[in-house]
CSV table of C-alpha atoms in Angstrom, one decimal:
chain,number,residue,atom,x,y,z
A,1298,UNK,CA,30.8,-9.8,-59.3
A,1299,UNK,CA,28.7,-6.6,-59.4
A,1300,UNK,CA,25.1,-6.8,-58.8
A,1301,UNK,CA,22.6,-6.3,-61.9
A,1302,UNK,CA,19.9,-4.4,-62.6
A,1303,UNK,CA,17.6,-7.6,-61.7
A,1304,UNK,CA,19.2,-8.4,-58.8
A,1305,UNK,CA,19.1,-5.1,-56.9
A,1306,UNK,CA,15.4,-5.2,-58.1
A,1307,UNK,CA,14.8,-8.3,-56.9
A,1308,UNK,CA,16.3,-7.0,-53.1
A,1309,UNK,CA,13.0,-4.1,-53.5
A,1310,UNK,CA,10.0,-6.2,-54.0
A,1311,UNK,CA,8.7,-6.3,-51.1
A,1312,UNK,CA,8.9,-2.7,-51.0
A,1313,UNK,CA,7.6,-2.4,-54.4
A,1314,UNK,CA,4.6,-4.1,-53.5
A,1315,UNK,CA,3.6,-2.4,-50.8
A,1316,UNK,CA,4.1,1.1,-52.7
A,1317,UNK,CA,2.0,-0.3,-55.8
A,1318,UNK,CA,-0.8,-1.0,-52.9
A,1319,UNK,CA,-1.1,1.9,-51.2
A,1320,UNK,CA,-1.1,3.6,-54.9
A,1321,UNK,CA,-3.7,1.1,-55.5
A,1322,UNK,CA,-5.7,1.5,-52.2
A,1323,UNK,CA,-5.9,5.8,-53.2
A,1324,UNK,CA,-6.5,6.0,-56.5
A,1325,UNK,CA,-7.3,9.5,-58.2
A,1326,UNK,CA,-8.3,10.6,-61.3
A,1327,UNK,CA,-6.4,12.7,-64.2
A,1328,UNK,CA,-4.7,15.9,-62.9
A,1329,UNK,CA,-6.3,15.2,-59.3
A,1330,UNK,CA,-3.3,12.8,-58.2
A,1331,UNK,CA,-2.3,15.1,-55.8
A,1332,UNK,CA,-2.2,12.7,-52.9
A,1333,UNK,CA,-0.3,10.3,-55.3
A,1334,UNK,CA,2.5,13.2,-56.4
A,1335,UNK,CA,2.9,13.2,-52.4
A,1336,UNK,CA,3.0,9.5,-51.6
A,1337,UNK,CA,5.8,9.4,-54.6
A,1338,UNK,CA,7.7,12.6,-53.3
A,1339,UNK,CA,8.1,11.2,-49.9
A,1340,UNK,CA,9.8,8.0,-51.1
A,1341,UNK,CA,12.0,10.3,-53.2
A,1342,UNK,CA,13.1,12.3,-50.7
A,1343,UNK,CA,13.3,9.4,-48.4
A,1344,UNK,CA,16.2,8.1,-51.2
A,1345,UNK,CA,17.5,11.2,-51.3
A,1346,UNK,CA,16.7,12.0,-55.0
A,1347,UNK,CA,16.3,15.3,-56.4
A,1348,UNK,CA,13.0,16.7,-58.0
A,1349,UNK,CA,10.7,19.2,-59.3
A,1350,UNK,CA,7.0,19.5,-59.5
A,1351,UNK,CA,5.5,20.2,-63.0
A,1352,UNK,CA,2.6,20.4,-64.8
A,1353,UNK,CA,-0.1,20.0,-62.4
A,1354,UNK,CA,0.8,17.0,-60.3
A,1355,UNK,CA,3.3,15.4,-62.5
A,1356,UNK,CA,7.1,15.5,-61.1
A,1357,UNK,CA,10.4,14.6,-62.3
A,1358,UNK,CA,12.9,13.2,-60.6
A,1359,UNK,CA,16.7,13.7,-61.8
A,1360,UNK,CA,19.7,11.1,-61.0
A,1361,UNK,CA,23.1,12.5,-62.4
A,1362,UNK,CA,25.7,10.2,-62.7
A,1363,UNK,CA,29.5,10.6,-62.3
A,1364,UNK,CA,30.1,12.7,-65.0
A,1365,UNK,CA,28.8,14.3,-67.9
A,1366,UNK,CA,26.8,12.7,-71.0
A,1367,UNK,CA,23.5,12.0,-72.3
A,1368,UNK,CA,20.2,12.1,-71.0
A,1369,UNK,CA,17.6,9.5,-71.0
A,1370,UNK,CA,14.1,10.2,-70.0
A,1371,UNK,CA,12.2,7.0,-68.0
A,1372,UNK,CA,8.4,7.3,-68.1
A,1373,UNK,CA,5.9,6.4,-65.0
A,1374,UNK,CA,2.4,7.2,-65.3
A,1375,UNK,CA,0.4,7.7,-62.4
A,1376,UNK,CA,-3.6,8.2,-63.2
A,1377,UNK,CA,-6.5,6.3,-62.1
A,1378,UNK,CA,-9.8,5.3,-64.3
A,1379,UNK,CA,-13.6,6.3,-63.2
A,1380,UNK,CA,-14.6,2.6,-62.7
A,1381,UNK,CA,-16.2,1.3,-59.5
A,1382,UNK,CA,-13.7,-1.6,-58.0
A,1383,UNK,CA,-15.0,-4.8,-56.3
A,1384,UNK,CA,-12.9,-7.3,-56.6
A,1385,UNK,CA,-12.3,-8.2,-52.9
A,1386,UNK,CA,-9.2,-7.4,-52.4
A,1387,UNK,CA,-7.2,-6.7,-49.2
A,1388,UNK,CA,-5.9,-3.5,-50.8
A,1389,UNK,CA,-9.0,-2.4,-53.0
A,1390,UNK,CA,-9.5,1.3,-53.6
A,1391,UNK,CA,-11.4,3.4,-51.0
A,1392,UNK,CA,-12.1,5.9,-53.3
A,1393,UNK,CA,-15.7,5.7,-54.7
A,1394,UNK,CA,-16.4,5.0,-58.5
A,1395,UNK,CA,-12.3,5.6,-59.4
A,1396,UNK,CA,-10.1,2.0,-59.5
A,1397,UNK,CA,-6.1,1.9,-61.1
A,1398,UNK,CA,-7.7,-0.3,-64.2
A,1399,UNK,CA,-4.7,0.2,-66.4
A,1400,UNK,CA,-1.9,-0.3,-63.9
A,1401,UNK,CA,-1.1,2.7,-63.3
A,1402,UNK,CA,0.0,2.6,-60.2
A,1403,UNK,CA,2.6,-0.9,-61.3
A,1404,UNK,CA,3.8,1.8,-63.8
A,1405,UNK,CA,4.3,4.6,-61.3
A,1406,UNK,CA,6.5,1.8,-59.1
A,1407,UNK,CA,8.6,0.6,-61.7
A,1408,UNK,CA,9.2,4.0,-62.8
A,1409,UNK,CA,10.1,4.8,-58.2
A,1410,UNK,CA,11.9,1.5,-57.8
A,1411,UNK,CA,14.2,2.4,-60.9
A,1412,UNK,CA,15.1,6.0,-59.4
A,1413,UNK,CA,16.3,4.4,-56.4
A,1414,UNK,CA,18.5,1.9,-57.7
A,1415,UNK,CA,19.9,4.5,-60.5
A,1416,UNK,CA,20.4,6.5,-57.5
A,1417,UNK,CA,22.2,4.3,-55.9
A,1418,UNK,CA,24.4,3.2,-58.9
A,1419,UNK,CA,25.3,6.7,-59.8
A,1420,UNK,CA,28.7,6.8,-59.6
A,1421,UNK,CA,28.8,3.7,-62.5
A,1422,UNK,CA,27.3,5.7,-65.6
A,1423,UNK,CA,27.7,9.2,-67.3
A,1424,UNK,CA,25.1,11.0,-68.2
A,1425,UNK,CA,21.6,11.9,-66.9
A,1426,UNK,CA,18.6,9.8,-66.1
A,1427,UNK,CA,15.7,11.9,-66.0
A,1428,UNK,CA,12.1,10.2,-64.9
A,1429,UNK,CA,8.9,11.1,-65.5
A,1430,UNK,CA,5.7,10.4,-62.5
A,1431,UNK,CA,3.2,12.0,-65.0
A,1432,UNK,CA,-0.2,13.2,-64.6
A,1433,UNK,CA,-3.2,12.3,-66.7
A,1434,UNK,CA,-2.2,9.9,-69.3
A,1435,UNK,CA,-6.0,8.7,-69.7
A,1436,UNK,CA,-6.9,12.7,-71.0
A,1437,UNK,CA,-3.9,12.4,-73.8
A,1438,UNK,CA,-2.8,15.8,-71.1
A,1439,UNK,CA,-0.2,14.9,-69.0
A,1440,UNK,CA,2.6,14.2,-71.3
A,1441,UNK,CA,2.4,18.0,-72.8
A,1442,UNK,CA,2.8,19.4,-69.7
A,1443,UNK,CA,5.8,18.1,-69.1
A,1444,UNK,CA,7.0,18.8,-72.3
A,1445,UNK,CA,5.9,22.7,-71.5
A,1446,UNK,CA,7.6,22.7,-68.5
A,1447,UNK,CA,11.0,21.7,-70.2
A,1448,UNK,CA,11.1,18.3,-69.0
A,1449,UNK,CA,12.5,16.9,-72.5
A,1450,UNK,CA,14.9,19.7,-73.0
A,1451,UNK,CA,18.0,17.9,-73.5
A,1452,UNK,CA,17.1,14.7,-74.0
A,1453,UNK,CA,18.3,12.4,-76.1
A,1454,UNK,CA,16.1,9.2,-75.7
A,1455,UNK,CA,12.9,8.8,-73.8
A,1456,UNK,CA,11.8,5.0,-72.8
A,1457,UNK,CA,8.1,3.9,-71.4
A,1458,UNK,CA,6.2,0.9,-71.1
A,1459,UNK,CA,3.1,-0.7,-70.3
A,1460,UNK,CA,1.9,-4.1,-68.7
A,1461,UNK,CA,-0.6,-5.9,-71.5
A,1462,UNK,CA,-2.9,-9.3,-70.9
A,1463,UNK,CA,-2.4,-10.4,-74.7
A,1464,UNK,CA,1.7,-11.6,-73.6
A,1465,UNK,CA,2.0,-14.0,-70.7
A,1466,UNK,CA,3.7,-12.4,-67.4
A,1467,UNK,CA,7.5,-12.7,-67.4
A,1468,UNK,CA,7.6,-12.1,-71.2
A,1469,UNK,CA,8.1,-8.4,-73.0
A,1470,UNK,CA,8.4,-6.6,-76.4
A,1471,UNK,CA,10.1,-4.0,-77.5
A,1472,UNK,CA,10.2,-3.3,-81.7
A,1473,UNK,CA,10.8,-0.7,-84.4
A,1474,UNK,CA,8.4,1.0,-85.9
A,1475,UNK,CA,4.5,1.8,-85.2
A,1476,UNK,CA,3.8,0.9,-82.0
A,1477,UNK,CA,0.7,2.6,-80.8
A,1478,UNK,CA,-2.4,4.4,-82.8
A,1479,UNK,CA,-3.1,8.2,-83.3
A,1480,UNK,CA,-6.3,9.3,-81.4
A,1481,UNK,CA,-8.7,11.9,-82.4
A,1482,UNK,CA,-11.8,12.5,-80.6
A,1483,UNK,CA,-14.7,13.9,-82.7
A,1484,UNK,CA,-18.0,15.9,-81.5
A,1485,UNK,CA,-20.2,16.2,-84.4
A,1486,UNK,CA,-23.7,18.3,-83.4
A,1487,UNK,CA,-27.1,18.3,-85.4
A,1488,UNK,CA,-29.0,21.2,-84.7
A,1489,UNK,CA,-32.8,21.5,-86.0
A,1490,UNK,CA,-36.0,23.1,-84.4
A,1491,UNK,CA,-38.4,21.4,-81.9
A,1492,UNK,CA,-41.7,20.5,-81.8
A,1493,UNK,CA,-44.4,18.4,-80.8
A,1494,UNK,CA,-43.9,14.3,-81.3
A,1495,UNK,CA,-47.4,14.5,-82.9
A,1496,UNK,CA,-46.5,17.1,-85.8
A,1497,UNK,CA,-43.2,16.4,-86.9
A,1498,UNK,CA,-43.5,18.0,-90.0
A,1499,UNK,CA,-43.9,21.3,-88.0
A,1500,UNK,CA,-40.2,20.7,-86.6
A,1501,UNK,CA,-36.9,20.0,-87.6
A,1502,UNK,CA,-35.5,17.0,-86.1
A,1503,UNK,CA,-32.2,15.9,-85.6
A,1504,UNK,CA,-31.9,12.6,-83.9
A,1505,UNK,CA,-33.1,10.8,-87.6
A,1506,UNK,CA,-30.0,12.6,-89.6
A,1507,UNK,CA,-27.7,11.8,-86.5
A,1508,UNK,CA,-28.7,8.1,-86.4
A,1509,UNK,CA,-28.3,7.7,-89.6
A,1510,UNK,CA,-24.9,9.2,-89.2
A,1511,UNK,CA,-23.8,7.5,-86.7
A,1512,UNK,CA,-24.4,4.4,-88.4
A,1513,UNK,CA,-22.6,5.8,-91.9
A,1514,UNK,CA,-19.8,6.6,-90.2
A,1515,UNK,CA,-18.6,2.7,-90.7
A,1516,UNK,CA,-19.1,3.4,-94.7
A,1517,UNK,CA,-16.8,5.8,-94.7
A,1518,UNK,CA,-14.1,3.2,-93.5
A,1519,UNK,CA,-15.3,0.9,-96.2
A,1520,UNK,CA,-15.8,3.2,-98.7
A,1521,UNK,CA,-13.4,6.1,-98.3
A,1522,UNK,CA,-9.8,5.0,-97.1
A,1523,UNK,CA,-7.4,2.6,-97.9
A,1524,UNK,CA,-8.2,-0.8,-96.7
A,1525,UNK,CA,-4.5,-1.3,-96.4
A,1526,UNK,CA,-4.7,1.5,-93.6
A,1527,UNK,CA,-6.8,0.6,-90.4
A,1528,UNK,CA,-8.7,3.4,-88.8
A,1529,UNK,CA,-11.8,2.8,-85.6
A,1530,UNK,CA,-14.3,5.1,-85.3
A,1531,UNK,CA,-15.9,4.5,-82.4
A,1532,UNK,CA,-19.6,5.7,-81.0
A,1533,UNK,CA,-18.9,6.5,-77.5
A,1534,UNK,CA,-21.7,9.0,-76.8
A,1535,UNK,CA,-25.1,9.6,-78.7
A,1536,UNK,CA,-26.8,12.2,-76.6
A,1537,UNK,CA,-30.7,13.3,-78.4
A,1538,UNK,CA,-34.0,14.6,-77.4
A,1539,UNK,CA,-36.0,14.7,-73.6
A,1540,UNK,CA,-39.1,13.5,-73.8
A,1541,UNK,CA,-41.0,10.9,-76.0
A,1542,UNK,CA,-43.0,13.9,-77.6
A,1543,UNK,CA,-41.0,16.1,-78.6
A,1544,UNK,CA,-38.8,16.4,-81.5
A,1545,UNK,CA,-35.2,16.5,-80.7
A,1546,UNK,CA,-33.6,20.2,-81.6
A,1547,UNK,CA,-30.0,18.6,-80.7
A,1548,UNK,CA,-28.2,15.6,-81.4
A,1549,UNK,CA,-24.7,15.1,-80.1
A,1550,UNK,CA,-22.3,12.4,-81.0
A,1551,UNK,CA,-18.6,11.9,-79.9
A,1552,UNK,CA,-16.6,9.8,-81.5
A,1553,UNK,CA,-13.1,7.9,-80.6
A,1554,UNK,CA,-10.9,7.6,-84.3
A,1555,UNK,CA,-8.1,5.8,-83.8
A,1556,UNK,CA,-5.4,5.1,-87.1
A,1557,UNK,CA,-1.8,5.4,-88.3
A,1558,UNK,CA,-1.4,6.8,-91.6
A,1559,UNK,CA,-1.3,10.4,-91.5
A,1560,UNK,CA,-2.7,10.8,-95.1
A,1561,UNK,CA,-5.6,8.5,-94.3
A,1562,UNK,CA,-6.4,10.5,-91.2
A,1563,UNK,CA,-7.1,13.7,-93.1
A,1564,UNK,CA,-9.5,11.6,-95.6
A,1565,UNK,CA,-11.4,10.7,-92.9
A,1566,UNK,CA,-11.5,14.4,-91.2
A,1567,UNK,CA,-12.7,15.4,-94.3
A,1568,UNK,CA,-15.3,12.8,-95.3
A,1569,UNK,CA,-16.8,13.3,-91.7
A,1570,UNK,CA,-17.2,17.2,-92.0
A,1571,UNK,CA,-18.2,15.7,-95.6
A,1572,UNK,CA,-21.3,13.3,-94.7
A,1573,UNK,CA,-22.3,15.4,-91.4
A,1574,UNK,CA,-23.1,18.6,-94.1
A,1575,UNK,CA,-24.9,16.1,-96.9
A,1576,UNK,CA,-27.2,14.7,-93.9
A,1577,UNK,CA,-28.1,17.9,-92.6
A,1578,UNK,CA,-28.4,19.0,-95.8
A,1579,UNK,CA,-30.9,16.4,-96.3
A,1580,UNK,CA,-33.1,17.2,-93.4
A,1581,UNK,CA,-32.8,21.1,-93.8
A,1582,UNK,CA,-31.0,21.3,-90.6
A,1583,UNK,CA,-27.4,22.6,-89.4
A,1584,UNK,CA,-24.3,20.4,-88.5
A,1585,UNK,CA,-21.3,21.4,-86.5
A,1586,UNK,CA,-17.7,19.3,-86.2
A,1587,UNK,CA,-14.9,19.7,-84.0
A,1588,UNK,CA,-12.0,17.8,-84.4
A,1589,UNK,CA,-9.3,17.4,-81.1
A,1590,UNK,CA,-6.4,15.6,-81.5
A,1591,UNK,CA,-5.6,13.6,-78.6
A,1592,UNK,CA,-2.4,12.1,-79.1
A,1593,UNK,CA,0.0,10.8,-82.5
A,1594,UNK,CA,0.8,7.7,-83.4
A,1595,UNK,CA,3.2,6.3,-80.7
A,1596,UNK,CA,6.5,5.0,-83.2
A,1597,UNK,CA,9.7,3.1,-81.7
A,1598,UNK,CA,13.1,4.5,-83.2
A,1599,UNK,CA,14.8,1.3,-84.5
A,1600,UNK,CA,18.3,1.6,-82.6
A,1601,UNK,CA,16.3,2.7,-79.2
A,1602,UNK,CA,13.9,-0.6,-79.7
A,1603,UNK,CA,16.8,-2.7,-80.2
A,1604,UNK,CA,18.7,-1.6,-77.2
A,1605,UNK,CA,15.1,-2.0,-75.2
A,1606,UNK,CA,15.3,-5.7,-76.3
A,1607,UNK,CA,18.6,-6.5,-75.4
A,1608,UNK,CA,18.3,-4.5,-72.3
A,1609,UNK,CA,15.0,-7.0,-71.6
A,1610,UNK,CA,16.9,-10.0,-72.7
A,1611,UNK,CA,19.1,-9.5,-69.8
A,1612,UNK,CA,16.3,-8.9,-67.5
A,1613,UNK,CA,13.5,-11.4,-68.4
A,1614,UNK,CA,15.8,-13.7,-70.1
A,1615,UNK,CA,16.7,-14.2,-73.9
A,1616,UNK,CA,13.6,-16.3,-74.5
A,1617,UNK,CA,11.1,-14.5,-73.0
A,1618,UNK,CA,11.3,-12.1,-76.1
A,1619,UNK,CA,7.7,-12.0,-77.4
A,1620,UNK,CA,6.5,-10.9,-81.1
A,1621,UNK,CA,3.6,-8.2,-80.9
A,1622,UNK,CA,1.7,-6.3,-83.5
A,1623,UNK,CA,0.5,-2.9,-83.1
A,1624,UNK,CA,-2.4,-2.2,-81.6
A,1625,UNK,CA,-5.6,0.6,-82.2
A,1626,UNK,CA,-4.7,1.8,-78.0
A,1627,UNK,CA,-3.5,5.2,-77.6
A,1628,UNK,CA,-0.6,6.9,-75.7
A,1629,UNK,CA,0.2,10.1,-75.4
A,1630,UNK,CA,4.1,9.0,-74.6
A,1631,UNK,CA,4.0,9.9,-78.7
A,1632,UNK,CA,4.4,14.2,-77.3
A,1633,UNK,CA,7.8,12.7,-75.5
A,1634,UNK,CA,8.8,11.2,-79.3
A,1635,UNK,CA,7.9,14.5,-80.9
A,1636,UNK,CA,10.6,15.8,-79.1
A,1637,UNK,CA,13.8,13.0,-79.1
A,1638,UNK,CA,13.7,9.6,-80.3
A,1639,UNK,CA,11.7,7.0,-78.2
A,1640,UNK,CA,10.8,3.2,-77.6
A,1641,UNK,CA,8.0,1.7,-75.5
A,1642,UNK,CA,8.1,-1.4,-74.6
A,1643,UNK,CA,5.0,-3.9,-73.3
A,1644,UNK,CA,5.5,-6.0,-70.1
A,1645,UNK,CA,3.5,-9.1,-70.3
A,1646,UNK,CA,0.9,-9.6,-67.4
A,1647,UNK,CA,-1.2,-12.4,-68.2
A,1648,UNK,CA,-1.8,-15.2,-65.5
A,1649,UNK,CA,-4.5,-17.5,-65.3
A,1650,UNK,CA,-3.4,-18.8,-61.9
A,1651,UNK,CA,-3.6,-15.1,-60.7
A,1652,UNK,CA,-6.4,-13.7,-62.5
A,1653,UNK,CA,-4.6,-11.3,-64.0
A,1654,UNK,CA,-6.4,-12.1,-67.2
A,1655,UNK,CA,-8.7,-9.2,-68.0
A,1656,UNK,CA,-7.2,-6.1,-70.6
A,1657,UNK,CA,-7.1,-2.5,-69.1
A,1658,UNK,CA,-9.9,-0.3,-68.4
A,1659,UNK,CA,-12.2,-3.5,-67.4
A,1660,UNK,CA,-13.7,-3.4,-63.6
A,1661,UNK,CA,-12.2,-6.9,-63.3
A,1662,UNK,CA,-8.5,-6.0,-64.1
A,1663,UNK,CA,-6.1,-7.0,-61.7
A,1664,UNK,CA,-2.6,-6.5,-62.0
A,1665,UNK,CA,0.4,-9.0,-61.8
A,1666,UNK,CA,2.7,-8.1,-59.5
A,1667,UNK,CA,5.8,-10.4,-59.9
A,1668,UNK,CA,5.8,-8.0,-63.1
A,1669,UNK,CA,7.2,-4.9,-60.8
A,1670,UNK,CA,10.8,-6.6,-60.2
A,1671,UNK,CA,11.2,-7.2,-63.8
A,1672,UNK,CA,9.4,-3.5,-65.4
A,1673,UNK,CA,11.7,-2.4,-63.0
A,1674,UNK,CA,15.1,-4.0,-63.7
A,1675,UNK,CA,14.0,-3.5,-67.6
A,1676,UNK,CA,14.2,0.8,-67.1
A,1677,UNK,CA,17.4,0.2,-65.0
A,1678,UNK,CA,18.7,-1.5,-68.0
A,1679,UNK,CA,17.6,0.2,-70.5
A,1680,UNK,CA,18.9,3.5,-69.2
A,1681,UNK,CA,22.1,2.6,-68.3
A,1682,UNK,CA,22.7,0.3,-71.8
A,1683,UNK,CA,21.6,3.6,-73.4
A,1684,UNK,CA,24.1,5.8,-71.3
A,1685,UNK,CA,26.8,3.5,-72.1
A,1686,UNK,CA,26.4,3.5,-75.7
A,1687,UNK,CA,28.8,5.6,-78.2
């Protein structure tokens, strides 16, 4: 009886682990992972694995199997966060004030241990398997540079995942349909004239329209759009004034909008630009806002997400299959889906006994790691179910 795709998996953990650690131990930060392309290159050349460097310090490694076919595309992201670790552990990072808080680095692993055993099973599937260590996934700019560099030319399926703390570890989803938000970040300016905290009149400020801005931006959820469609506008950074008597010339505000209607998106674009111009109407001042989009709304094709769950049915078991609803966190895996259809799958991570209880991008994270053999086996799987499929 052949060997599956959990079961040569299973024969890597230890060495799984200990990549995933020293990732861990050297974390660096969006399209800086330059020691982290090297550590991955050296265990691909090591399984004698062809790739290419792209982008900035993403690479792509490509397995071709016996004969011609399709292509599938696996996804590995590799960046770090700007969050100071101190958890005590034997493998913490060394690099000040920068911590894998998403698990990045269990990502990157999976995405290494798969190569190798697709690598090794070659000579058992047509076709192509094409995957992705990519740069700067926490900037939304990794995944368009691969795409510029031709990396999805020729693909016909393109399959990702990430560990989440809201499913227990050794359970997964994989469904149709939206997945993932849309991201837009927002920087709205107010832009008055100085002058002395004592004469206010003699000034223009800007810190009173931006407050009160900030605050109305909630109204224009609850007043504007479609309750049936959810959008977050989140206050990351209010930025005003330098001194206690002085009237603030500039007030800055950036904002995080997160939704998945595209109709509902541009009502809100618009009702911004909208309530920024009324205010500093208001207070005889200017506004300025710049819109970026950061990433689409990540959306699973329906025959990729069902061969994802079957594929994870035969690696975490056919009861491990977990229901999950979308969620307002962004990816920009959705630039790979622009291009050929996708699915992205979540691994669960939670584990009281471990700790492994905290969501990504808190300083307490902690990855699971008895999650690598199976995030693993699950891109094996997936890639060769899709390879084999008429």
């Amino acid at each position: 009886m052949s060997k599956t795709p959990l079961d040569m998996a299973k024969e890597m953990d230890e060495e799984l682990i200990d990549f995933r650690r020293k990732l861990h131990r050297d974390p660096e930060l969006s399209e800086e992972e330059f020691k982290t392309q090297e550590k991955i290159i050296e265990k691909l050349e090591a399984f004698g694995i062809a790739y290419e460097k792209v982008g900035k310090t993403s690479t792509i490694a490509t397995i071709k199997g016996k004969g011609p076919g399709k292509t599938v595309a696996l996804r590995g992201d590799i960046d770090a966060l700007p969050i100071q670790e101190d958890l005590g552990l034997d493998f913490e990072s060394k690099n000040e004030g920068v911590m894998h808080a998403c698990g990045h680095d269990g990502h990157a692993t999976m995405a290494l241990g798969a190569a190798k055993i697709l690598q090794d099973m070659k000579y058992e599937f047509n076709g192509e398997v094409r995957v992705f260590f990519q740069e700067a996934e926490e900037t939304f700019k990794g995944a368009e540079k691969i795409v510029a560099d031709g990396g999805m030319k020729g693909v016909d399926a393109v399959f990702g995942t990430h560990n989440y703390p809201t499913l227990p570890s050794g359970t997964f989803f994989a469904g149709a349909g939206d997945m993932l938000s849309g991201c837009d970040t927002i920087y709205v300016t107010f832009t008055g004239e100085s002058g002395h905290g004592g004469t206010p009149q003699l000034g223009k400020d800007s810190f009173t329209p931006g407050a009160q801005f900030a605050l109305d931006l909630q109204h224009i959820i609850a007043k504007n759009t479609d309750s049936r469609t959810p959008v977050v506008l989140n206050v990351g950074r209010f930025t005003s004034g330098s001194k206690a008597n002085i009237v603030p010339r500039e007030t800055s505000i950036d904002i995080s909008m997160r939704y998945f209607d595209m109709e509902t998106r541009e009502v809100v674009h618009e009702s911004i630009k909208r309530h920024a111009k009324a205010l500093a109407d208001m207070y005889e001042i200017d506004a300025d806002v710049t819109i970026e989009q950061s990433t689409l709304p990540t959306i699973n094709d329906e025959k990729l997400a069902d061969i994802a769950a079957n594929a994870g049915k035969t690696v975490f078991g056919e009861d491990q299959f977990r229901k999950m609803d979308r969620v307002m966190n962004s990816e920009d895996f959705s630039y790979y889906t622009e291009e050929a259809p996708g699915v992205y799958g979540i691994i669960g991570a939670y584990n009281e006994a471990k700790g492994t209880v905290y969501s990504p991008h808190n300083d307490r994270y902690q990855l699971d790691e008895s999650i690598l053999v199976l995030g693993t086996a699950w891109h094996v799987a997936f890639a060769t179910a899709f390879l084999q499929e008429d």
